[in-house]
PDB file of C-alpha atoms in Angstrom:
ATOM      1  CA  UNK A  10      38.822  -7.937 -10.296  1.00 38.00           C
ATOM      2  CA  UNK A  11      39.518 -10.916  -8.680  1.00 41.00           C
ATOM      3  CA  UNK A  12      36.905 -14.090  -8.433  1.00 41.00           C
ATOM      4  CA  UNK A  13      35.186 -13.489  -5.137  1.00 48.00           C
ATOM      5  CA  UNK A  14      31.749 -13.181  -3.744  1.00 75.00           C
ATOM      6  CA  UNK A  15      30.273  -9.277  -4.073  1.00 85.00           C
ATOM      7  CA  UNK A  16      30.867  -7.576  -1.066  1.00 88.00           C
ATOM      8  CA  UNK A  17      27.492  -5.731   0.782  1.00 88.00           C
ATOM      9  CA  UNK A  18      24.576  -7.602  -1.493  1.00 89.00           C
ATOM     10  CA  UNK A  19      21.755  -7.068  -1.025  1.00 91.00           C
ATOM     11  CA  UNK A  20      20.333  -8.456  -5.002  1.00 90.00           C
ATOM     12  CA  UNK A  21      21.191  -7.799  -7.949  1.00 89.00           C
ATOM     13  CA  UNK A  22      18.812  -8.616 -11.440  1.00 90.00           C
ATOM     14  CA  UNK A  23      19.930  -8.937 -14.896  1.00 90.00           C
ATOM     15  CA  UNK A  24      16.938  -7.747 -17.263  1.00 90.00           C
ATOM     16  CA  UNK A  25      16.209  -8.076 -20.608  1.00 87.00           C
ATOM     17  CA  UNK A  26      13.134  -6.443 -21.383  1.00 79.00           C
ATOM     18  CA  UNK A  27      13.208  -7.946 -25.090  1.00 82.00           C
ATOM     19  CA  UNK A  28      13.301 -11.215 -23.691  1.00 82.00           C
ATOM     20  CA  UNK A  29      10.223  -9.686 -21.107  1.00 83.00           C
ATOM     21  CA  UNK A  30      12.643 -11.572 -18.518  1.00 86.00           C
ATOM     22  CA  UNK A  31      14.742 -10.634 -14.677  1.00 86.00           C
ATOM     23  CA  UNK A  32      16.577 -12.773 -13.644  1.00 87.00           C
ATOM     24  CA  UNK A  33      17.432 -12.597  -9.588  1.00 86.00           C
ATOM     25  CA  UNK A  34      21.185 -13.420  -9.790  1.00 85.00           C
ATOM     26  CA  UNK A  35      21.502 -16.018  -6.714  1.00 84.00           C
ATOM     27  CA  UNK A  36      23.805 -14.299  -3.666  1.00 82.00           C
ATOM     28  CA  UNK A  37      26.998 -16.511  -4.028  1.00 80.00           C
ATOM     29  CA  UNK A  38      27.082 -14.986  -7.518  1.00 76.00           C
ATOM     30  CA  UNK A  39      31.434 -13.954  -9.059  1.00 76.00           C
ATOM     31  CA  UNK A  40      31.519 -10.654  -9.425  1.00 72.00           C
ATOM     32  CA  UNK A  41      33.277 -11.451 -12.554  1.00 70.00           C
ATOM     33  CA  UNK A  42      30.050 -12.966 -14.016  1.00 67.00           C
ATOM     34  CA  UNK A  43      27.655  -9.843 -13.146  1.00 77.00           C
ATOM     35  CA  UNK A  44      27.668  -7.812 -16.998  1.00 75.00           C
ATOM     36  CA  UNK A  45      24.767  -9.479 -19.048  1.00 73.00           C
ATOM     37  CA  UNK A  46      25.599 -10.491 -22.792  1.00 77.00           C
ATOM     38  CA  UNK A  47      22.659  -8.463 -23.474  1.00 81.00           C
ATOM     39  CA  UNK A  48      19.924  -5.917 -21.478  1.00 84.00           C
ATOM     40  CA  UNK A  49      21.196  -4.332 -18.545  1.00 89.00           C
ATOM     41  CA  UNK A  50      22.196  -4.586 -14.966  1.00 90.00           C
ATOM     42  CA  UNK A  51      20.915  -3.488 -11.804  1.00 92.00           C
ATOM     43  CA  UNK A  52      23.245  -4.149  -8.739  1.00 91.00           C
ATOM     44  CA  UNK A  53      22.004  -2.741  -4.948  1.00 93.00           C
ATOM     45  CA  UNK A  54      24.909  -2.816  -1.956  1.00 93.00           C
ATOM     46  CA  UNK A  55      24.557  -2.374   1.077  1.00 92.00           C
ATOM     47  CA  UNK A  56      27.175   0.170   2.230  1.00 91.00           C
ATOM     48  CA  UNK A  57      27.133  -0.650   5.666  1.00 89.00           C
ATOM     49  CA  UNK A  58      29.939  -3.558   4.682  1.00 89.00           C
ATOM     50  CA  UNK A  59      33.197  -1.606   4.517  1.00 90.00           C
ATOM     51  CA  UNK A  60      34.747  -3.710   1.732  1.00 90.00           C
ATOM     52  CA  UNK A  61      32.238  -1.668  -0.854  1.00 90.00           C
ATOM     53  CA  UNK A  62      33.789   1.567  -1.482  1.00 90.00           C
ATOM     54  CA  UNK A  63      36.829  -1.083  -2.060  1.00 89.00           C
ATOM     55  CA  UNK A  64      34.630  -2.659  -4.923  1.00 89.00           C
ATOM     56  CA  UNK A  65      33.794  -0.005  -6.805  1.00 89.00           C
ATOM     57  CA  UNK A  66      36.473   1.500  -6.816  1.00 87.00           C
ATOM     58  CA  UNK A  67      37.713  -1.679  -8.784  1.00 85.00           C
ATOM     59  CA  UNK A  68      34.138  -2.180 -10.705  1.00 84.00           C
ATOM     60  CA  UNK A  69      34.478  -1.561 -14.992  1.00 83.00           C
ATOM     61  CA  UNK A  70      32.894   1.639 -16.245  1.00 79.00           C
ATOM     62  CA  UNK A  71      32.626   3.579 -13.523  1.00 84.00           C
ATOM     63  CA  UNK A  72      34.013   7.373 -13.500  1.00 86.00           C
ATOM     64  CA  UNK A  73      35.282   8.702 -10.327  1.00 88.00           C
ATOM     65  CA  UNK A  74      32.127  11.128  -9.996  1.00 89.00           C
ATOM     66  CA  UNK A  75      30.064   7.491 -10.399  1.00 89.00           C
ATOM     67  CA  UNK A  76      32.552   6.173  -7.949  1.00 89.00           C
ATOM     68  CA  UNK A  77      32.305   8.999  -4.763  1.00 90.00           C
ATOM     69  CA  UNK A  78      28.248   9.059  -5.583  1.00 90.00           C
ATOM     70  CA  UNK A  79      28.305   5.553  -4.916  1.00 91.00           C
ATOM     71  CA  UNK A  80      30.227   5.891  -1.167  1.00 90.00           C
ATOM     72  CA  UNK A  81      28.828   9.263  -0.880  1.00 84.00           C
ATOM     73  CA  UNK A  82      27.687   9.568   2.790  1.00 80.00           C
ATOM     74  CA  UNK A  83      26.503  13.462   2.864  1.00 77.00           C
ATOM     75  CA  UNK A  84      22.095  13.869   3.301  1.00 81.00           C
ATOM     76  CA  UNK A  85      21.785  16.073   0.593  1.00 85.00           C
ATOM     77  CA  UNK A  86      20.439  15.734  -2.884  1.00 89.00           C
ATOM     78  CA  UNK A  87      23.029  15.151  -5.551  1.00 89.00           C
ATOM     79  CA  UNK A  88      22.574  14.257  -9.257  1.00 90.00           C
ATOM     80  CA  UNK A  89      25.275  14.583 -12.380  1.00 89.00           C
ATOM     81  CA  UNK A  90      26.312  14.661 -15.335  1.00 88.00           C
ATOM     82  CA  UNK A  91      29.043  13.420 -17.518  1.00 85.00           C
ATOM     83  CA  UNK A  92      30.777  10.731 -20.089  1.00 82.00           C
ATOM     84  CA  UNK A  93      26.980   9.782 -20.290  1.00 83.00           C
ATOM     85  CA  UNK A  94      26.657   8.316 -16.862  1.00 87.00           C
ATOM     86  CA  UNK A  95      23.913   9.342 -14.010  1.00 90.00           C
ATOM     87  CA  UNK A  96      24.955   9.763 -10.809  1.00 91.00           C
ATOM     88  CA  UNK A  97      24.073  11.116  -7.276  1.00 91.00           C
ATOM     89  CA  UNK A  98      21.956  10.545  -4.050  1.00 92.00           C
ATOM     90  CA  UNK A  99      17.981  10.522  -4.139  1.00 91.00           C
ATOM     91  CA  UNK A 100      16.424  10.742  -0.736  1.00 89.00           C
ATOM     92  CA  UNK A 101      13.347   8.236  -0.091  1.00 89.00           C
ATOM     93  CA  UNK A 102      12.119   7.427   3.300  1.00 89.00           C
ATOM     94  CA  UNK A 103      13.236   4.189   5.269  1.00 87.00           C
ATOM     95  CA  UNK A 104      12.365   1.232   5.527  1.00 84.00           C
ATOM     96  CA  UNK A 105      11.343  -1.227   8.414  1.00 80.00           C
ATOM     97  CA  UNK A 106      10.223  -4.799   7.599  1.00 71.00           C
ATOM     98  CA  UNK A 107       7.019  -4.507   7.120  1.00 70.00           C
ATOM     99  CA  UNK A 108       6.280  -0.789   6.243  1.00 72.00           C
ATOM    100  CA  UNK A 109       7.742   2.492   5.627  1.00 72.00           C
ATOM    101  CA  UNK A 110       8.698   5.137   7.767  1.00 81.00           C
ATOM    102  CA  UNK A 111       8.247   9.055   8.045  1.00 82.00           C
ATOM    103  CA  UNK A 112      12.202   8.465   8.542  1.00 87.00           C
ATOM    104  CA  UNK A 113      14.490  10.116   5.674  1.00 88.00           C
ATOM    105  CA  UNK A 114      17.024   7.473   3.876  1.00 88.00           C
ATOM    106  CA  UNK A 115      19.434   8.662   1.472  1.00 91.00           C
ATOM    107  CA  UNK A 116      19.592   6.130  -2.103  1.00 92.00           C
ATOM    108  CA  UNK A 117      22.970   6.318  -4.125  1.00 93.00           C
ATOM    109  CA  UNK A 118      22.989   5.561  -7.505  1.00 93.00           C
ATOM    110  CA  UNK A 119      25.629   5.199 -11.109  1.00 92.00           C
ATOM    111  CA  UNK A 120      23.734   4.156 -14.212  1.00 91.00           C
ATOM    112  CA  UNK A 121      25.565   4.256 -17.631  1.00 87.00           C
ATOM    113  CA  UNK A 122      23.530   2.135 -20.475  1.00 85.00           C
ATOM    114  CA  UNK A 123      24.508  -1.486 -19.403  1.00 87.00           C
ATOM    115  CA  UNK A 124      24.342  -0.930 -16.139  1.00 90.00           C
ATOM    116  CA  UNK A 125      22.646   0.674 -13.146  1.00 92.00           C
ATOM    117  CA  UNK A 126      24.266   0.293  -9.089  1.00 93.00           C
ATOM    118  CA  UNK A 127      22.511   1.606  -6.184  1.00 94.00           C
ATOM    119  CA  UNK A 128      23.656   1.591  -2.515  1.00 93.00           C
ATOM    120  CA  UNK A 129      22.109   2.227   0.821  1.00 92.00           C
ATOM    121  CA  UNK A 130      22.744   2.120   4.303  1.00 88.00           C
ATOM    122  CA  UNK A 131      19.361   1.917   5.926  1.00 88.00           C
ATOM    123  CA  UNK A 132      16.723   0.196   3.378  1.00 89.00           C
ATOM    124  CA  UNK A 133      14.380   2.107   1.452  1.00 89.00           C
ATOM    125  CA  UNK A 134      11.007   2.086   0.455  1.00 89.00           C
ATOM    126  CA  UNK A 135      11.452   2.853  -3.225  1.00 90.00           C
ATOM    127  CA  UNK A 136      13.976   0.142  -3.729  1.00 90.00           C
ATOM    128  CA  UNK A 137      11.625  -2.224  -2.691  1.00 89.00           C
ATOM    129  CA  UNK A 138       8.102  -1.265  -4.872  1.00 89.00           C
ATOM    130  CA  UNK A 139      10.842  -0.966  -7.910  1.00 90.00           C
ATOM    131  CA  UNK A 140      12.113  -4.723  -7.363  1.00 90.00           C
ATOM    132  CA  UNK A 141       8.665  -5.747  -6.707  1.00 89.00           C
ATOM    133  CA  UNK A 142       7.422  -4.284 -10.159  1.00 90.00           C
ATOM    134  CA  UNK A 143      10.619  -6.046 -12.004  1.00 90.00           C
ATOM    135  CA  UNK A 144       9.432  -8.997 -10.833  1.00 88.00           C
ATOM    136  CA  UNK A 145       5.660  -8.692 -12.124  1.00 89.00           C
ATOM    137  CA  UNK A 146       5.949  -6.998 -15.273  1.00 87.00           C
ATOM    138  CA  UNK A 147      10.131  -6.748 -16.220  1.00 86.00           C
ATOM    139  CA  UNK A 148       9.284  -5.722 -20.069  1.00 84.00           C
ATOM    140  CA  UNK A 149       8.616  -2.279 -18.545  1.00 87.00           C
ATOM    141  CA  UNK A 150      12.536  -1.705 -18.055  1.00 88.00           C
ATOM    142  CA  UNK A 151      13.853  -1.482 -21.129  1.00 88.00           C
ATOM    143  CA  UNK A 152      16.904   0.668 -19.706  1.00 88.00           C
ATOM    144  CA  UNK A 153      18.699   1.905 -16.836  1.00 90.00           C
ATOM    145  CA  UNK A 154      17.264   5.512 -17.042  1.00 91.00           C
ATOM    146  CA  UNK A 155      13.937   3.581 -17.158  1.00 90.00           C
ATOM    147  CA  UNK A 156      14.841   1.959 -13.196  1.00 91.00           C
ATOM    148  CA  UNK A 157      16.070   5.692 -12.259  1.00 91.00           C
ATOM    149  CA  UNK A 158      12.308   7.190 -13.776  1.00 91.00           C
ATOM    150  CA  UNK A 159      10.645   4.652 -11.576  1.00 91.00           C
ATOM    151  CA  UNK A 160      12.707   5.486  -7.986  1.00 90.00           C
ATOM    152  CA  UNK A 161      12.057   9.109  -8.496  1.00 91.00           C
ATOM    153  CA  UNK A 162       7.906   8.165  -9.220  1.00 91.00           C
ATOM    154  CA  UNK A 163       8.265   6.320  -5.905  1.00 89.00           C
ATOM    155  CA  UNK A 164       9.351   9.112  -4.566  1.00 89.00           C
ATOM    156  CA  UNK A 165       7.117  12.001  -5.510  1.00 89.00           C
ATOM    157  CA  UNK A 166       4.152   8.563  -4.991  1.00 89.00           C
ATOM    158  CA  UNK A 167       5.798   8.364  -1.195  1.00 88.00           C
ATOM    159  CA  UNK A 168       5.048  12.312  -0.849  1.00 89.00           C
ATOM    160  CA  UNK A 169       2.030  12.428  -1.916  1.00 91.00           C
ATOM    161  CA  UNK A 170       1.099   9.944   0.804  1.00 89.00           C
ATOM    162  CA  UNK A 171       2.645  10.904   3.838  1.00 89.00           C
ATOM    163  CA  UNK A 172       1.220  14.532   2.236  1.00 90.00           C
ATOM    164  CA  UNK A 173      -2.277  12.407   2.800  1.00 91.00           C
ATOM    165  CA  UNK A 174      -0.832  11.332   6.065  1.00 90.00           C
ATOM    166  CA  UNK A 175       0.180  14.452   6.938  1.00 91.00           C
ATOM    167  CA  UNK A 176      -3.304  16.109   5.869  1.00 91.00           C
ATOM    168  CA  UNK A 177      -5.263  14.249   8.271  1.00 91.00           C
ATOM    169  CA  UNK A 178      -3.224  14.717  11.046  1.00 89.00           C
ATOM    170  CA  UNK A 179      -3.891  18.318  10.019  1.00 89.00           C
ATOM    171  CA  UNK A 180      -7.526  18.214  10.196  1.00 89.00           C
ATOM    172  CA  UNK A 181      -7.609  16.527  13.434  1.00 87.00           C
ATOM    173  CA  UNK A 182      -6.062  19.620  14.905  1.00 86.00           C
ATOM    174  CA  UNK A 183      -7.904  21.977  13.311  1.00 84.00           C
ATOM    175  CA  UNK A 184     -11.178  20.137  15.189  1.00 84.00           C
ATOM    176  CA  UNK A 185      -9.795  19.992  18.598  1.00 81.00           C
ATOM    177  CA  UNK A 186      -8.666  24.241  17.822  1.00 79.00           C
ATOM    178  CA  UNK A 187     -11.960  25.153  17.041  1.00 76.00           C
ATOM    179  CA  UNK A 188     -13.817  22.944  19.703  1.00 73.00           C
ATOM    180  CA  UNK A 189     -15.594  24.650  22.137  1.00 63.00           C
ATOM    181  CA  UNK A 190     -12.340  23.219  24.618  1.00 64.00           C
ATOM    182  CA  UNK A 191      -9.310  24.910  24.052  1.00 60.00           C
ATOM    183  CA  UNK A 192      -6.015  23.179  23.975  1.00 66.00           C
ATOM    184  CA  UNK A 193      -2.100  23.513  23.102  1.00 66.00           C
ATOM    185  CA  UNK A 194      -2.176  21.853  20.018  1.00 75.00           C
ATOM    186  CA  UNK A 195       1.511  23.111  19.085  1.00 78.00           C
ATOM    187  CA  UNK A 196       2.841  19.824  20.561  1.00 83.00           C
ATOM    188  CA  UNK A 197       1.294  17.366  18.268  1.00 84.00           C
ATOM    189  CA  UNK A 198       1.529  20.406  15.014  1.00 87.00           C
ATOM    190  CA  UNK A 199       5.554  20.504  15.717  1.00 88.00           C
ATOM    191  CA  UNK A 200       6.602  17.376  14.340  1.00 89.00           C
ATOM    192  CA  UNK A 201       4.549  17.902  11.431  1.00 90.00           C
ATOM    193  CA  UNK A 202       5.225  21.244  10.726  1.00 90.00           C
ATOM    194  CA  UNK A 203       9.482  19.659  10.869  1.00 91.00           C
ATOM    195  CA  UNK A 204       8.345  16.958   8.315  1.00 90.00           C
ATOM    196  CA  UNK A 205       7.115  18.897   5.769  1.00 91.00           C
ATOM    197  CA  UNK A 206      10.059  22.171   5.866  1.00 91.00           C
ATOM    198  CA  UNK A 207      12.391  18.776   5.559  1.00 89.00           C
ATOM    199  CA  UNK A 208      10.182  17.159   2.613  1.00 89.00           C
ATOM    200  CA  UNK A 209      10.244  20.995   1.189  1.00 90.00           C
ATOM    201  CA  UNK A 210      14.104  21.729   1.407  1.00 90.00           C
ATOM    202  CA  UNK A 211      15.228  17.407  -0.103  1.00 89.00           C
ATOM    203  CA  UNK A 212      11.979  18.273  -2.916  1.00 89.00           C
ATOM    204  CA  UNK A 213      13.274  22.192  -3.625  1.00 90.00           C
ATOM    205  CA  UNK A 214      17.135  21.069  -4.302  1.00 89.00           C
ATOM    206  CA  UNK A 215      16.166  17.900  -6.163  1.00 89.00           C
ATOM    207  CA  UNK A 216      14.097  20.004  -8.659  1.00 90.00           C
ATOM    208  CA  UNK A 217      17.001  22.279  -8.952  1.00 90.00           C
ATOM    209  CA  UNK A 218      20.243  19.867  -9.804  1.00 88.00           C
ATOM    210  CA  UNK A 219      17.108  18.086 -12.303  1.00 88.00           C
ATOM    211  CA  UNK A 220      16.809  20.926 -13.926  1.00 90.00           C
ATOM    212  CA  UNK A 221      19.884  21.467 -13.790  1.00 87.00           C
ATOM    213  CA  UNK A 222      20.885  18.132 -15.383  1.00 86.00           C
ATOM    214  CA  UNK A 223      18.177  18.326 -18.235  1.00 83.00           C
ATOM    215  CA  UNK A 224      19.968  21.935 -19.591  1.00 83.00           C
ATOM    216  CA  UNK A 225      23.669  19.447 -19.631  1.00 79.00           C
ATOM    217  CA  UNK A 226      25.410  19.358 -22.808  1.00 80.00           C
ATOM    218  CA  UNK A 227      23.495  16.711 -25.249  1.00 76.00           C
ATOM    219  CA  UNK A 228      26.699  15.159 -25.772  1.00 74.00           C
ATOM    220  CA  UNK A 229      27.494  14.163 -21.801  1.00 75.00           C
ATOM    221  CA  UNK A 230      24.211  12.990 -20.964  1.00 79.00           C
ATOM    222  CA  UNK A 231      22.232   9.556 -20.958  1.00 82.00           C
ATOM    223  CA  UNK A 232      19.806   8.970 -24.433  1.00 80.00           C
ATOM    224  CA  UNK A 233      15.937   9.277 -23.531  1.00 82.00           C
ATOM    225  CA  UNK A 234      17.584  11.831 -20.512  1.00 86.00           C
ATOM    226  CA  UNK A 235      16.314  15.000 -21.863  1.00 86.00           C
ATOM    227  CA  UNK A 236      12.555  13.526 -22.081  1.00 88.00           C
ATOM    228  CA  UNK A 237      12.300  11.627 -18.368  1.00 89.00           C
ATOM    229  CA  UNK A 238      13.748  14.276 -16.694  1.00 88.00           C
ATOM    230  CA  UNK A 239      10.771  16.965 -18.383  1.00 90.00           C
ATOM    231  CA  UNK A 240       8.176  13.767 -16.813  1.00 91.00           C
ATOM    232  CA  UNK A 241      10.002  13.737 -13.435  1.00 91.00           C
ATOM    233  CA  UNK A 242      10.346  17.505 -13.097  1.00 91.00           C
ATOM    234  CA  UNK A 243       6.571  17.506 -13.874  1.00 92.00           C
ATOM    235  CA  UNK A 244       5.889  15.395 -11.014  1.00 90.00           C
ATOM    236  CA  UNK A 245       7.837  16.831  -8.457  1.00 90.00           C
ATOM    237  CA  UNK A 246       6.407  20.151  -9.411  1.00 91.00           C
ATOM    238  CA  UNK A 247       3.451  18.571  -8.486  1.00 90.00           C
ATOM    239  CA  UNK A 248       4.477  16.967  -5.117  1.00 90.00           C
ATOM    240  CA  UNK A 249       6.212  20.422  -4.489  1.00 90.00           C
ATOM    241  CA  UNK A 250       2.934  22.609  -5.078  1.00 92.00           C
ATOM    242  CA  UNK A 251       0.768  20.145  -2.534  1.00 91.00           C
ATOM    243  CA  UNK A 252       3.785  20.299  -0.140  1.00 92.00           C
ATOM    244  CA  UNK A 253       3.941  23.800   0.083  1.00 92.00           C
ATOM    245  CA  UNK A 254      -0.233  24.232   0.148  1.00 91.00           C
ATOM    246  CA  UNK A 255       0.254  21.949   3.614  1.00 91.00           C
ATOM    247  CA  UNK A 256       3.498  24.248   4.193  1.00 91.00           C
ATOM    248  CA  UNK A 257       1.185  27.381   4.649  1.00 92.00           C
ATOM    249  CA  UNK A 258      -1.787  26.255   5.998  1.00 90.00           C
ATOM    250  CA  UNK A 259       0.453  24.759   9.491  1.00 90.00           C
ATOM    251  CA  UNK A 260       1.643  27.866   9.764  1.00 90.00           C
ATOM    252  CA  UNK A 261      -1.912  29.000   9.735  1.00 88.00           C
ATOM    253  CA  UNK A 262      -3.023  26.968  11.765  1.00 86.00           C
ATOM    254  CA  UNK A 263       0.294  27.612  14.252  1.00 85.00           C
ATOM    255  CA  UNK A 264      -1.096  30.836  14.257  1.00 85.00           C
ATOM    256  CA  UNK A 265      -4.492  30.548  14.857  1.00 83.00           C
ATOM    257  CA  UNK A 266      -2.769  28.496  17.869  1.00 82.00           C
ATOM    258  CA  UNK A 267      -1.027  30.874  19.160  1.00 82.00           C
ATOM    259  CA  UNK A 268      -3.540  34.102  18.814  1.00 81.00           C
ATOM    260  CA  UNK A 269      -5.917  31.806  20.857  1.00 80.00           C
ATOM    261  CA  UNK A 270      -3.574  31.013  23.491  1.00 80.00           C
ATOM    262  CA  UNK A 271      -3.270  34.624  23.292  1.00 83.00           C
ATOM    263  CA  UNK A 272      -6.612  35.954  23.856  1.00 80.00           C
ATOM    264  CA  UNK A 273      -7.337  32.908  26.707  1.00 79.00           C
ATOM    265  CA  UNK A 274      -4.451  34.661  27.871  1.00 83.00           C
ATOM    266  CA  UNK A 275      -5.537  38.189  28.029  1.00 85.00           C
ATOM    267  CA  UNK A 276      -9.161  37.211  29.191  1.00 82.00           C
ATOM    268  CA  UNK A 277      -7.284  36.030  32.615  1.00 81.00           C
ATOM    269  CA  UNK A 278      -5.318  38.856  33.213  1.00 85.00           C
ATOM    270  CA  UNK A 279      -8.947  41.230  32.515  1.00 82.00           C
ATOM    271  CA  UNK A 280     -10.431  39.611  34.740  1.00 82.00           C
ATOM    272  CA  UNK A 281      -7.625  39.242  37.109  1.00 82.00           C
ATOM    273  CA  UNK A 282      -6.593  42.757  36.940  1.00 82.00           C
ATOM    274  CA  UNK A 283     -10.252  43.847  37.391  1.00 81.00           C
ATOM    275  CA  UNK A 284     -11.174  41.904  40.478  1.00 80.00           C
ATOM    276  CA  UNK A 285      -7.485  43.575  41.827  1.00 81.00           C
ATOM    277  CA  UNK A 286      -8.995  46.895  40.853  1.00 77.00           C
ATOM    278  CA  UNK A 287     -12.058  46.197  43.064  1.00 76.00           C
ATOM    279  CA  UNK A 288     -10.154  44.964  45.407  1.00 79.00           C
ATOM    280  CA  UNK A 289      -7.591  47.128  46.140  1.00 81.00           C
ATOM    281  CA  UNK A 290      -9.766  50.122  47.923  1.00 79.00           C
ATOM    282  CA  UNK A 291     -11.011  47.080  50.613  1.00 80.00           C
ATOM    283  CA  UNK A 292      -7.530  46.236  51.030  1.00 82.00           C
ATOM    284  CA  UNK A 293      -6.989  50.337  51.908  1.00 78.00           C
ATOM    285  CA  UNK A 294      -9.943  50.858  53.928  1.00 77.00           C
ATOM    286  CA  UNK A 295      -8.782  47.504  56.061  1.00 79.00           C
ATOM    287  CA  UNK A 296      -5.094  49.284  56.254  1.00 78.00           C
ATOM    288  CA  UNK A 297      -6.123  51.921  57.711  1.00 72.00           C
ATOM    289  CA  UNK A 298      -8.389  50.792  60.619  1.00 72.00           C
ATOM    290  CA  UNK A 299      -5.231  48.433  60.775  1.00 75.00           C
ATOM    291  CA  UNK A 300      -2.668  50.915  61.765  1.00 72.00           C
ATOM    292  CA  UNK A 301      -3.041  50.971  65.314  1.00 70.00           C
ATOM    293  CA  UNK A 302      -2.590  54.177  66.060  1.00 69.00           C
ATOM    294  CA  UNK A 303      -4.272  56.780  68.265  1.00 70.00           C
ATOM    295  CA  UNK A 304      -8.234  58.601  67.288  1.00 70.00           C
ATOM    296  CA  UNK A 305      -8.959  55.755  64.727  1.00 73.00           C
ATOM    297  CA  UNK A 306     -12.161  56.686  64.120  1.00 76.00           C
ATOM    298  CA  UNK A 307     -15.136  54.493  65.120  1.00 71.00           C
ATOM    299  CA  UNK A 308     -13.219  52.677  68.135  1.00 71.00           C
ATOM    300  CA  UNK A 309     -15.108  53.737  70.513  1.00 71.00           C
ATOM    301  CA  UNK A 310     -18.205  53.671  69.026  1.00 70.00           C
ATOM    302  CA  UNK A 311     -20.024  50.422  69.335  1.00 73.00           C
ATOM    303  CA  UNK A 312     -20.696  50.776  65.699  1.00 74.00           C
ATOM    304  CA  UNK A 313     -17.952  50.869  64.381  1.00 73.00           C
ATOM    305  CA  UNK A 314     -16.772  47.116  62.559  1.00 76.00           C
ATOM    306  CA  UNK A 315     -20.272  47.982  60.671  1.00 79.00           C
ATOM    307  CA  UNK A 316     -19.097  51.381  59.445  1.00 73.00           C
ATOM    308  CA  UNK A 317     -16.094  50.180  58.226  1.00 77.00           C
ATOM    309  CA  UNK A 318     -18.061  47.424  56.381  1.00 79.00           C
ATOM    310  CA  UNK A 319     -20.129  50.315  54.543  1.00 82.00           C
ATOM    311  CA  UNK A 320     -16.792  51.830  53.434  1.00 79.00           C
ATOM    312  CA  UNK A 321     -15.584  49.137  51.977  1.00 78.00           C
ATOM    313  CA  UNK A 322     -18.788  48.281  50.028  1.00 82.00           C
ATOM    314  CA  UNK A 323     -18.834  52.248  49.525  1.00 83.00           C
ATOM    315  CA  UNK A 324     -14.681  52.216  48.092  1.00 80.00           C
ATOM    316  CA  UNK A 325     -16.117  48.645  46.183  1.00 79.00           C
ATOM    317  CA  UNK A 326     -18.808  50.918  44.547  1.00 83.00           C
ATOM    318  CA  UNK A 327     -16.709  53.795  44.113  1.00 81.00           C
ATOM    319  CA  UNK A 328     -14.133  51.056  42.067  1.00 78.00           C
ATOM    320  CA  UNK A 329     -16.710  50.384  39.881  1.00 79.00           C
ATOM    321  CA  UNK A 330     -18.598  53.876  39.332  1.00 79.00           C
ATOM    322  CA  UNK A 331     -14.519  55.069  38.109  1.00 77.00           C
ATOM    323  CA  UNK A 332     -14.265  51.739  36.290  1.00 74.00           C
ATOM    324  CA  UNK A 333     -17.205  52.396  34.625  1.00 76.00           C
ATOM    325  CA  UNK A 334     -16.757  55.606  33.177  1.00 77.00           C
ATOM    326  CA  UNK A 335     -13.667  55.095  31.800  1.00 72.00           C
ATOM    327  CA  UNK A 336     -14.836  52.152  29.245  1.00 73.00           C
ATOM    328  CA  UNK A 337     -13.209  49.329  31.195  1.00 69.00           C
ATOM    329  CA  UNK A 338     -16.252  47.089  31.972  1.00 66.00           C
TER     330      UNK A 338
END
């Protein structure tokens, strides 16, 4: 490899658990000085730099599958075990300068026994948390697989935190729905359901990939991966259970909103129908006397208008009697 600065470098660490140290490499580190004599390397790159794919293609020790995983732009979880290397794509929440967001981001990775490379397009929440954990306690991270385990664990913690936030929002919507003042809360509920469905879809995909990878040939998988995969599967299944419960609650809440709105609409239609039924007979009476034809009753009598008004009230009373007998009222 040529002696050039590393394209797209966000940060790089030499981590040595035995020496209990994590050395943050300077930004002008040359590529030939990356691989340490002991411990392992974590290289984090930004795919916003167009030179990154060419750099990774020349990086020693990466298989074609690992290289493809690192420059992948598809928005789906992926996990491949090959030649004792692990590569794929993890889903997580994007991060702004000061806090995590609800937007999903994608972290691509490839690891071997002495190396882990991660790439991303947008800043990712779990990566920043992992970096802080490394600087706080580097002795905890004995291999690239231990970094991978923490990345997935942080994703699971992020889901749990999101579930708590969404639960609070659903509680707030629920209070409004069951209050006396009926309001349509579907606009607030729709983005929550959309987020839950997306998280559930990606979480189920990651769980499926993890199970398939854990069942791979032992000669293909990295050392200790089977134990780590078992722990991560348990974590992800617990998060998936919470997501499913929240999804079911949001669905029932949406049905409750629809049911209450339908009942309210039916009540309004019922009142309108009753008013129509009471007003139809008087309308027929007034229409009859407004025909302007000859020999209409009461036209020659001074009390004709009074008699017509009496007929109106009689027709309304007759309508009320018929509706009562039909048990509509």
